[in-house]
Protein backbone atom coordinates (compact mmCIF):
# COMPACT_ATOMS: atom_id res chain seq x y z
CA UNK A 1 20.72 -22.68 -59.06
CA UNK A 2 21.73 -26.31 -57.34
CA UNK A 3 24.35 -24.13 -54.96
CA UNK A 4 21.67 -21.88 -53.91
CA UNK A 5 19.43 -24.66 -52.66
CA UNK A 6 22.29 -26.54 -51.36
CA UNK A 7 23.56 -23.61 -49.25
CA UNK A 8 19.61 -22.90 -48.03
CA UNK A 9 19.50 -26.57 -47.19
CA UNK A 10 22.49 -26.35 -45.13
CA UNK A 11 22.21 -23.00 -43.25
CA UNK A 12 20.82 -23.88 -39.46
CA UNK A 13 17.08 -23.15 -38.47
CA UNK A 14 17.07 -20.71 -36.24
CA UNK A 15 15.22 -21.30 -32.95
CA UNK A 16 13.13 -19.02 -31.23
CA UNK A 17 15.41 -16.91 -28.45
CA UNK A 18 13.01 -18.15 -25.71
CA UNK A 19 14.26 -21.84 -26.50
CA UNK A 20 17.95 -21.05 -26.93
CA UNK A 21 18.33 -18.51 -24.00
CA UNK A 22 17.09 -17.50 -20.37
CA UNK A 23 14.58 -14.84 -20.85
CA UNK A 24 16.18 -11.41 -19.14
CA UNK A 25 13.07 -11.30 -16.89
CA UNK A 26 12.94 -15.09 -15.25
CA UNK A 27 14.03 -13.99 -12.00
CA UNK A 28 11.14 -11.60 -11.15
CA UNK A 29 8.78 -12.96 -8.71
CA UNK A 30 5.25 -11.91 -8.59
CA UNK A 31 4.42 -8.41 -6.46
CA UNK A 32 3.17 -8.60 -3.07
CA UNK A 33 -0.96 -9.23 -3.61
CA UNK A 34 -2.60 -5.60 -2.41
CA UNK A 35 -4.68 -6.63 0.72
CA UNK A 36 -7.57 -4.49 -0.35
CA UNK A 37 -7.60 -5.52 -3.72
CA UNK A 38 -7.60 -9.02 -2.03
CA UNK A 39 -10.90 -7.91 -0.26
CA UNK A 40 -12.49 -6.95 -3.37
CA UNK A 41 -11.48 -10.30 -5.05
CA UNK A 42 -13.19 -12.59 -2.17
CA UNK A 43 -16.28 -10.15 -2.21
CA UNK A 44 -16.88 -10.72 -6.37
CA UNK A 45 -16.50 -14.39 -5.84
CA UNK A 46 -18.58 -15.00 -3.19
CA UNK A 47 -21.91 -16.66 -4.63
CA UNK A 48 -24.45 -15.74 -2.17
CA UNK A 49 -26.48 -12.80 -1.47
CA UNK A 50 -24.20 -9.47 -0.73
CA UNK A 51 -25.91 -8.19 1.98
CA UNK A 52 -23.26 -6.05 3.46
CA UNK A 53 -20.43 -4.31 1.48
CA UNK A 54 -18.31 -2.24 3.64
CA UNK A 55 -15.04 -2.56 1.44
CA UNK A 56 -15.92 0.07 -1.27
CA UNK A 57 -13.07 2.24 -2.17
CA UNK A 58 -14.98 4.98 -3.52
CA UNK A 59 -17.97 6.83 -2.70
CA UNK A 60 -21.94 5.36 -3.32
CA UNK A 61 -25.18 6.23 -2.65
CA UNK A 62 -27.93 5.06 -0.49
CA UNK A 63 -28.43 2.24 -3.35
CA UNK A 64 -25.24 1.18 -3.27
CA UNK A 65 -24.41 2.66 -6.67
CA UNK A 66 -21.52 4.67 -7.65
CA UNK A 67 -22.10 8.97 -8.64
CA UNK A 68 -21.36 11.84 -10.61
CA UNK A 69 -22.30 15.08 -8.88
CA UNK A 70 -24.29 17.12 -10.88
CA UNK A 71 -22.20 20.11 -11.33
CA UNK A 72 -19.41 17.89 -12.68
CA UNK A 73 -22.25 16.94 -15.26
CA UNK A 74 -22.67 20.80 -16.31
CA UNK A 75 -19.14 21.12 -16.06
CA UNK A 76 -18.40 18.26 -18.75
CA UNK A 77 -21.41 19.96 -20.99
CA UNK A 78 -19.15 23.14 -21.37
CA UNK A 79 -16.26 21.46 -22.16
CA UNK A 80 -17.82 19.14 -24.87
CA UNK A 81 -16.78 20.48 -27.76
CA UNK A 82 -16.17 23.89 -26.78
CA UNK A 83 -12.70 23.43 -25.43
CA UNK A 84 -9.49 21.94 -27.31
CA UNK A 85 -7.57 18.61 -26.08
CA UNK A 86 -4.03 19.75 -26.50
CA UNK A 87 -1.01 19.48 -23.86
CA UNK A 88 -1.02 21.34 -21.07
CA UNK A 89 1.92 22.97 -19.80
CA UNK A 90 4.04 20.36 -17.47
CA UNK A 91 2.79 22.83 -14.49
CA UNK A 92 -0.88 22.01 -16.01
CA UNK A 93 -3.66 23.78 -15.29
CA UNK A 94 -2.72 27.56 -14.02
CA UNK A 95 -6.38 28.15 -13.24
CA UNK A 96 -7.21 24.83 -11.89
CA UNK A 97 -4.08 25.65 -9.67
CA UNK A 98 -5.18 29.15 -8.65
CA UNK A 99 -8.32 27.67 -7.37
CA UNK A 100 -6.91 24.43 -5.51
CA UNK A 101 -4.63 27.05 -3.64
CA UNK A 102 -7.73 29.18 -2.68
CA UNK A 103 -9.27 26.15 -1.12
CA UNK A 104 -6.11 24.68 0.72
CA UNK A 105 -4.99 28.04 2.09
CA UNK A 106 -7.79 30.60 2.30
CA UNK A 107 -9.53 32.83 -0.33
CA UNK A 108 -8.10 35.91 0.52
CA UNK A 109 -4.79 34.31 1.35
CA UNK A 110 -1.62 36.98 1.34
CA UNK A 111 0.53 33.94 0.51
CA UNK A 112 -1.06 33.55 -2.84
CA UNK A 113 -1.28 37.09 -3.39
CA UNK A 114 2.40 37.74 -2.25
CA UNK A 115 3.38 34.41 -4.75
CA UNK A 116 4.88 32.72 -1.99
CA UNK A 117 3.70 29.13 -3.16
CA UNK A 118 5.00 26.79 -5.99
CA UNK A 119 2.27 24.86 -7.18
CA UNK A 120 1.68 22.17 -10.00
CA UNK A 121 -1.22 20.38 -11.01
CA UNK A 122 -0.65 16.78 -9.90
CA UNK A 123 -2.05 13.23 -10.88
CA UNK A 124 -4.61 13.55 -7.86
CA UNK A 125 -3.17 12.69 -4.51
CA UNK A 126 -1.10 10.49 -5.34
CA UNK A 127 0.69 11.89 -8.10
CA UNK A 128 1.24 15.31 -5.60
CA UNK A 129 2.91 12.88 -2.80
CA UNK A 130 5.38 11.31 -5.69
CA UNK A 131 6.57 14.49 -7.21
CA UNK A 132 7.29 16.02 -3.46
CA UNK A 133 8.89 12.52 -2.63
CA UNK A 134 11.16 12.91 -5.58
CA UNK A 135 11.65 16.60 -5.00
CA UNK A 136 12.53 15.72 -1.05
CA UNK A 137 15.37 13.46 -2.42
CA UNK A 138 16.38 15.36 -5.22
CA UNK A 139 17.11 18.68 -2.90
CA UNK A 140 17.32 17.47 0.41
CA UNK A 141 19.01 13.54 0.15
CA UNK A 142 19.83 13.40 3.71
CA UNK A 143 16.38 13.74 4.97
CA UNK A 144 13.75 11.32 5.99
CA UNK A 145 10.11 11.10 5.99
CA UNK A 146 8.48 9.92 9.50
CA UNK A 147 4.92 8.43 8.72
CA UNK A 148 2.12 7.99 11.50
CA UNK A 149 1.27 4.39 12.09
CA UNK A 150 -0.96 3.24 10.00
CA UNK A 151 -0.75 5.36 7.16
CA UNK A 152 -2.02 4.92 3.56
CA UNK A 153 -0.16 1.49 2.23
CA UNK A 154 0.83 3.85 -0.71
CA UNK A 155 2.63 6.35 1.00
CA UNK A 156 5.15 4.07 1.98
CA UNK A 157 5.21 2.47 -1.90
CA UNK A 158 5.93 6.16 -3.06
CA UNK A 159 8.81 7.22 -0.75
CA UNK A 160 10.29 4.23 -0.59
CA UNK A 161 10.91 3.89 -4.35
CA UNK A 162 12.04 7.56 -4.13
CA UNK A 163 14.38 6.33 -1.83
CA UNK A 164 13.57 8.56 0.59
CA UNK A 165 14.19 6.59 3.79
CA UNK A 166 11.27 6.06 6.05
CA UNK A 167 10.62 6.66 9.73
CA UNK A 168 7.04 6.30 11.37
CA UNK A 169 5.64 7.78 14.45
CA UNK A 170 2.71 6.52 16.97
CA UNK A 171 -0.66 7.65 15.87
CA UNK A 172 -3.33 5.33 16.46
CA UNK A 173 -4.51 3.76 19.80
CA UNK A 174 -5.58 0.10 19.13
CA UNK A 175 -7.18 0.20 22.63
CA UNK A 176 -8.85 3.57 22.43
CA UNK A 177 -9.51 3.18 19.17
CA UNK A 178 -8.59 6.74 18.94
CA UNK A 179 -5.27 8.77 18.66
CA UNK A 180 -2.75 8.51 20.67
CA UNK A 181 -1.55 12.11 20.83
CA UNK A 182 1.16 11.73 23.74
CA UNK A 183 2.68 8.79 21.91
CA UNK A 184 2.76 10.85 18.86
CA UNK A 185 4.00 13.84 20.45
CA UNK A 186 7.04 11.84 21.91
CA UNK A 187 7.76 10.91 18.73
CA UNK A 188 7.73 14.55 17.55
CA UNK A 189 9.85 15.69 20.42
CA UNK A 190 12.60 13.10 19.68
CA UNK A 191 12.69 12.95 16.01
CA UNK A 192 15.80 14.94 14.48
CA UNK A 193 15.21 18.89 14.30
CA UNK A 194 14.32 19.26 10.79
CA UNK A 195 12.48 15.97 10.41
CA UNK A 196 9.83 15.83 7.70
CA UNK A 197 6.49 14.43 8.71
CA UNK A 198 3.90 13.54 6.46
CA UNK A 199 0.56 14.41 7.93
CA UNK A 200 -2.84 13.50 6.98
CA UNK A 201 -4.96 17.12 6.89
CA UNK A 202 -8.23 15.45 7.89
CA UNK A 203 -10.46 11.89 7.57
CA UNK A 204 -6.89 10.37 8.52
CA UNK A 205 -6.68 7.27 6.23
CA UNK A 206 -7.39 4.13 7.14
CA UNK A 207 -8.77 4.91 10.68
CA UNK A 208 -10.51 7.90 9.99
CA UNK A 209 -9.14 9.34 13.67
CA UNK A 210 -8.14 12.94 13.60
CA UNK A 211 -6.38 15.52 16.48
CA UNK A 212 -8.90 17.98 17.72
CA UNK A 213 -8.22 21.76 17.24
CA UNK A 214 -6.20 22.16 20.26
CA UNK A 215 -4.57 18.65 19.64
CA UNK A 216 -3.04 20.59 16.07
CA UNK A 217 -2.20 23.76 17.64
CA UNK A 218 0.15 21.45 20.29
CA UNK A 219 1.19 19.50 17.12
CA UNK A 220 2.05 22.83 15.54
CA UNK A 221 3.86 24.12 18.26
CA UNK A 222 5.98 21.46 18.70
CA UNK A 223 6.58 21.61 14.84
CA UNK A 224 7.87 25.10 15.23
CA UNK A 225 10.02 23.78 18.67
CA UNK A 226 11.61 21.23 16.32
CA UNK A 227 11.40 22.78 13.09
CA UNK A 228 10.06 20.18 11.44
CA UNK A 229 8.59 20.14 7.84
CA UNK A 230 4.74 19.19 7.64
CA UNK A 231 3.52 17.78 4.26
CA UNK A 232 -0.10 17.37 4.36
CA UNK A 233 -2.44 14.89 2.56
CA UNK A 234 -5.44 16.14 1.82
CA UNK A 235 -7.30 13.61 0.31
CA UNK A 236 -10.99 14.74 1.81
CA UNK A 237 -11.19 18.33 1.87
CA UNK A 238 -14.95 18.87 2.02
CA UNK A 239 -15.80 15.28 1.94
CA UNK A 240 -15.24 14.20 5.30
CA UNK A 241 -17.36 17.29 7.27
CA UNK A 242 -18.93 18.77 4.62
CA UNK A 243 -17.02 21.62 4.78
CA UNK A 244 -14.03 22.81 2.78
CA UNK A 245 -13.25 25.48 5.55
CA UNK A 246 -13.48 23.18 8.51
CA UNK A 247 -11.52 20.31 6.32
CA UNK A 248 -8.36 22.89 5.95
CA UNK A 249 -8.40 23.75 9.63
CA UNK A 250 -5.27 21.75 10.70
CA UNK A 251 -3.22 23.14 7.35
CA UNK A 252 -4.35 26.85 8.43
CA UNK A 253 -3.26 26.36 12.09
CA UNK A 254 0.26 25.49 11.16
CA UNK A 255 0.18 29.02 8.80
CA UNK A 256 -0.86 30.95 11.29
CA UNK A 257 1.82 29.50 13.41
CA UNK A 258 4.35 30.65 10.39
CA UNK A 259 5.22 27.34 9.44
CA UNK A 260 6.88 26.24 5.67
CA UNK A 261 4.56 23.65 4.43
CA UNK A 262 3.67 21.32 1.52
CA UNK A 263 0.19 20.20 0.42
CA UNK A 264 -1.40 17.32 -1.75
CA UNK A 265 -4.79 17.56 -3.03
CA UNK A 266 -6.93 15.81 -4.69
CA UNK A 267 -10.31 15.71 -6.61
CA UNK A 268 -10.98 12.12 -6.11
CA UNK A 269 -13.57 11.98 -3.16
CA UNK A 270 -14.92 15.82 -2.92
CA UNK A 271 -15.97 15.91 -6.49
CA UNK A 272 -15.94 12.66 -7.90
CA UNK A 273 -13.53 12.22 -9.99
CA UNK A 274 -11.71 9.49 -9.30
CA UNK A 275 -11.08 8.36 -12.82
CA UNK A 276 -9.90 11.59 -13.85
CA UNK A 277 -6.35 11.74 -11.52
CA UNK A 278 -6.67 15.65 -10.80
CA UNK A 279 -4.40 17.21 -8.08
CA UNK A 280 -2.46 19.78 -7.00
CA UNK A 281 1.00 19.90 -5.31
CA UNK A 282 1.93 22.84 -3.21
CA UNK A 283 5.08 24.00 -1.57
CA UNK A 284 5.18 27.59 1.17
CA UNK A 285 8.09 29.00 0.30
CA UNK A 286 10.00 31.90 1.62
CA UNK A 287 9.52 34.18 -1.06
CA UNK A 288 8.47 34.48 -5.07
CA UNK A 289 11.65 34.45 -5.93
CA UNK A 290 12.25 30.91 -4.01
CA UNK A 291 8.90 29.53 -5.05
CA UNK A 292 9.58 30.42 -8.66
CA UNK A 293 12.82 28.30 -8.84
CA UNK A 294 11.02 25.37 -6.65
CA UNK A 295 7.92 25.84 -9.27
CA UNK A 296 10.69 25.14 -11.97
CA UNK A 297 12.10 22.47 -10.29
CA UNK A 298 9.04 20.00 -9.87
CA UNK A 299 7.91 20.75 -13.61
CA UNK A 300 11.55 19.19 -14.68
CA UNK A 301 10.66 16.11 -12.08
CA UNK A 302 7.12 15.89 -13.65
CA UNK A 303 8.89 16.35 -17.21
CA UNK A 304 10.75 13.25 -16.46
CA UNK A 305 8.04 11.44 -15.15
CA UNK A 306 5.01 11.89 -16.82
CA UNK A 307 5.82 15.14 -19.57
CA UNK A 308 2.29 16.64 -18.86
CA UNK A 309 -0.79 16.02 -16.85
CA UNK A 310 -4.27 15.13 -18.55
CA UNK A 311 -6.37 17.93 -19.53
CA UNK A 312 -9.92 17.07 -19.28
CA UNK A 313 -10.52 16.62 -15.56
CA UNK A 314 -8.33 19.50 -15.09
CA UNK A 315 -10.66 21.85 -17.13
CA UNK A 316 -14.35 20.33 -15.10
CA UNK A 317 -12.51 21.38 -11.88
CA UNK A 318 -11.59 24.72 -12.88
CA UNK A 319 -14.92 25.60 -14.51
CA UNK A 320 -16.51 24.36 -11.57
CA UNK A 321 -14.55 26.59 -8.99
CA UNK A 322 -14.13 29.49 -11.13
CA UNK A 323 -18.42 29.91 -11.44
CA UNK A 324 -20.13 30.97 -8.58
CA UNK A 325 -23.34 29.32 -9.24
CA UNK A 326 -21.59 25.46 -9.89
CA UNK A 327 -19.12 26.02 -7.02
CA UNK A 328 -22.14 26.77 -5.16
CA UNK A 329 -23.82 23.49 -6.08
CA UNK A 330 -20.50 22.09 -5.47
CA UNK A 331 -20.65 22.76 -1.90
CA UNK A 332 -24.64 21.38 -1.64
CA UNK A 333 -23.35 18.31 -3.34
CA UNK A 334 -19.82 17.59 -1.25
CA UNK A 335 -21.96 17.94 1.71
CA UNK A 336 -24.79 15.56 1.02
CA UNK A 337 -22.32 13.06 0.48
CA UNK A 338 -20.32 13.51 3.92
CA UNK A 339 -23.77 13.90 5.48
CA UNK A 340 -24.94 10.39 4.15
CA UNK A 341 -21.67 9.08 5.63
CA UNK A 342 -21.99 10.64 9.09
CA UNK A 343 -25.48 9.59 9.38
CA UNK A 344 -24.67 6.15 8.17
CA UNK A 345 -21.83 5.55 11.26
CA UNK A 346 -24.58 7.11 13.47
CA UNK A 347 -27.09 4.33 12.29
CA UNK A 348 -24.59 1.39 12.72
CA UNK A 349 -23.88 2.51 15.86
CA UNK A 350 -27.36 3.02 17.06
CA UNK A 351 -28.14 -0.64 15.91
CA UNK A 352 -25.41 -2.10 17.41
CA UNK A 353 -26.43 -0.55 20.58
CA UNK A 354 -29.71 -1.92 20.35
CA UNK A 355 -28.54 -5.10 19.90
CA UNK A 356 -27.25 -4.80 23.48
CA UNK A 357 -23.57 -4.96 22.47
CA UNK A 358 -21.86 -4.88 25.80
CA UNK A 359 -18.79 -3.55 23.58
CA UNK A 360 -18.58 0.63 23.19
CA UNK A 361 -19.04 2.07 19.49
CA UNK A 362 -18.36 5.01 20.43
CA UNK A 363 -15.39 5.31 17.90
CA UNK A 364 -17.66 4.87 15.15
CA UNK A 365 -19.16 8.16 15.16
CA UNK A 366 -15.85 9.73 16.68
CA UNK A 367 -13.88 8.85 13.67
CA UNK A 368 -14.93 10.67 10.31
CA UNK A 369 -14.40 10.26 6.75
CA UNK A 370 -15.14 7.05 4.23
CA UNK A 371 -13.34 4.69 6.53
CA UNK A 372 -13.72 3.38 10.04
CA UNK A 373 -11.27 1.53 12.03
CA UNK A 374 -14.02 -1.05 13.85
CA UNK A 375 -11.34 -2.52 16.50
CA UNK A 376 -12.22 -6.18 15.03
CA UNK A 377 -9.77 -8.71 15.23
CA UNK A 378 -8.26 -10.81 11.90
CA UNK A 379 -10.37 -13.81 13.70
CA UNK A 380 -13.81 -11.66 13.59
CA UNK A 381 -13.16 -10.49 10.35
CA UNK A 382 -12.83 -13.99 9.03
CA UNK A 383 -15.53 -14.83 10.74
CA UNK A 384 -17.87 -12.05 9.06
CA UNK A 385 -16.69 -13.40 5.76
CA UNK A 386 -17.29 -16.77 6.29
CA UNK A 387 -20.19 -17.08 7.58
CA UNK A 388 -22.31 -13.75 7.19
CA UNK A 389 -20.61 -12.71 3.29
CA UNK A 390 -19.86 -9.42 4.73
CA UNK A 391 -15.59 -8.19 3.60
CA UNK A 392 -13.57 -5.95 4.71
CA UNK A 393 -9.52 -5.88 5.24
CA UNK A 394 -8.35 -8.26 8.18
CA UNK A 395 -7.30 -4.94 10.01
CA UNK A 396 -11.02 -4.48 10.81
CA UNK A 397 -11.23 -1.39 8.43
CA UNK A 398 -14.47 -1.19 6.88
CA UNK A 399 -15.81 1.32 4.06
CA UNK A 400 -19.05 3.19 5.62
CA UNK A 401 -19.24 4.21 1.79
CA UNK A 402 -21.15 0.64 1.28
CA UNK A 403 -23.32 1.13 3.92
CA UNK A 404 -26.58 1.87 3.60
CA UNK A 405 -29.96 2.28 5.00
CA UNK A 406 -31.01 -1.42 3.61
CA UNK A 407 -27.87 -3.27 4.75
CA UNK A 408 -27.05 -1.49 8.03
CA UNK A 409 -29.17 -3.26 10.30
CA UNK A 410 -27.91 -6.96 8.42
CA UNK A 411 -24.13 -5.38 8.98
CA UNK A 412 -24.98 -4.47 12.83
CA UNK A 413 -26.35 -7.86 13.52
CA UNK A 414 -23.35 -9.49 11.95
CA UNK A 415 -20.82 -7.79 13.67
CA UNK A 416 -22.37 -8.34 17.02
CA UNK A 417 -22.47 -11.85 16.66
CA UNK A 418 -18.97 -12.30 15.94
CA UNK A 419 -18.01 -9.81 18.30
CA UNK A 420 -19.89 -11.09 21.20
CA UNK A 421 -17.30 -12.39 24.40
CA UNK A 422 -17.96 -16.20 24.25
């Protein structure tokens, strides 16, 4: 007993590992702050009345409240207590994918009938982009991706983390607050043959600037000449104009011209399923055999990334799109959302013009979708926050979803005051 006590008494006391050795993660620096989240934090910290809220990342109704579509509520009632929540296959819900292809490629598409499209369910549009980026790196390792200037910041993150070399092409023209079509076409022509290009199918984010149908046709022609591959990010189908067919027009033009295309679809905005992360990735192939092979590889990439996609949102989408009554209701509801955004653009422009602004605000109504590139300088944006408690990114990008009939006059006055010539 004495020996045992003595042994314990002389045993050295172990200190926690953190005190005796450097942490393995001590070299990790904080990630750069997301500028959009920084705006949200500044808005939340402002104690004064919140008259203008053009910083929303999701749709709001005219009372500034989040919206759950009635078609979604009805579909959820069918899901509750009636359908199981077991794993989906790696490729996701076959019904949801089938209906997504009809939306993107057309109800009676021969491409769907001939089984030439490799498609899988994805984690919304971002997940679809990431799957494609990994696929691109794995099977075309020497390729690069051209992105518009500007584009959604996460596009850069996605292809960078997939280790695909990034290049840019001219898109937004700051002086006209519209499309730099000439610059874009020069960059398309000068890119190496067979390059990959990321294109926004409609409601370009973050500018809201889209090519006209005639310009899309010329872009498609030049892509054909150069044998470029177009990858469309279609995050706003139906939500941009209120008409899903119209919003898919760019993709349809490229299909008519015989292109192979890729497409990322999302149901965040057009069905309000932001947190459900429901989307689809599709790649048009040469034939059914190639499509089968490509789909199998997409599933393998998904398997290592997240195993299988979530089921609830996929059930909701497939129920809505498979049921004629619910689909008709969805088409009405998505048009209501789009029309409100279009109406607020018109109201903001009219209010600015009634105030006697010497500037042109035509771009506010020329642009489309939930976001608007206002053309304001960083200094003007800072004044908006400091003097009027109105928040947006320092690029001048505002969310029209935060504009309502109750605050549009206040917002217009604030913008007018900070943009008036000295």
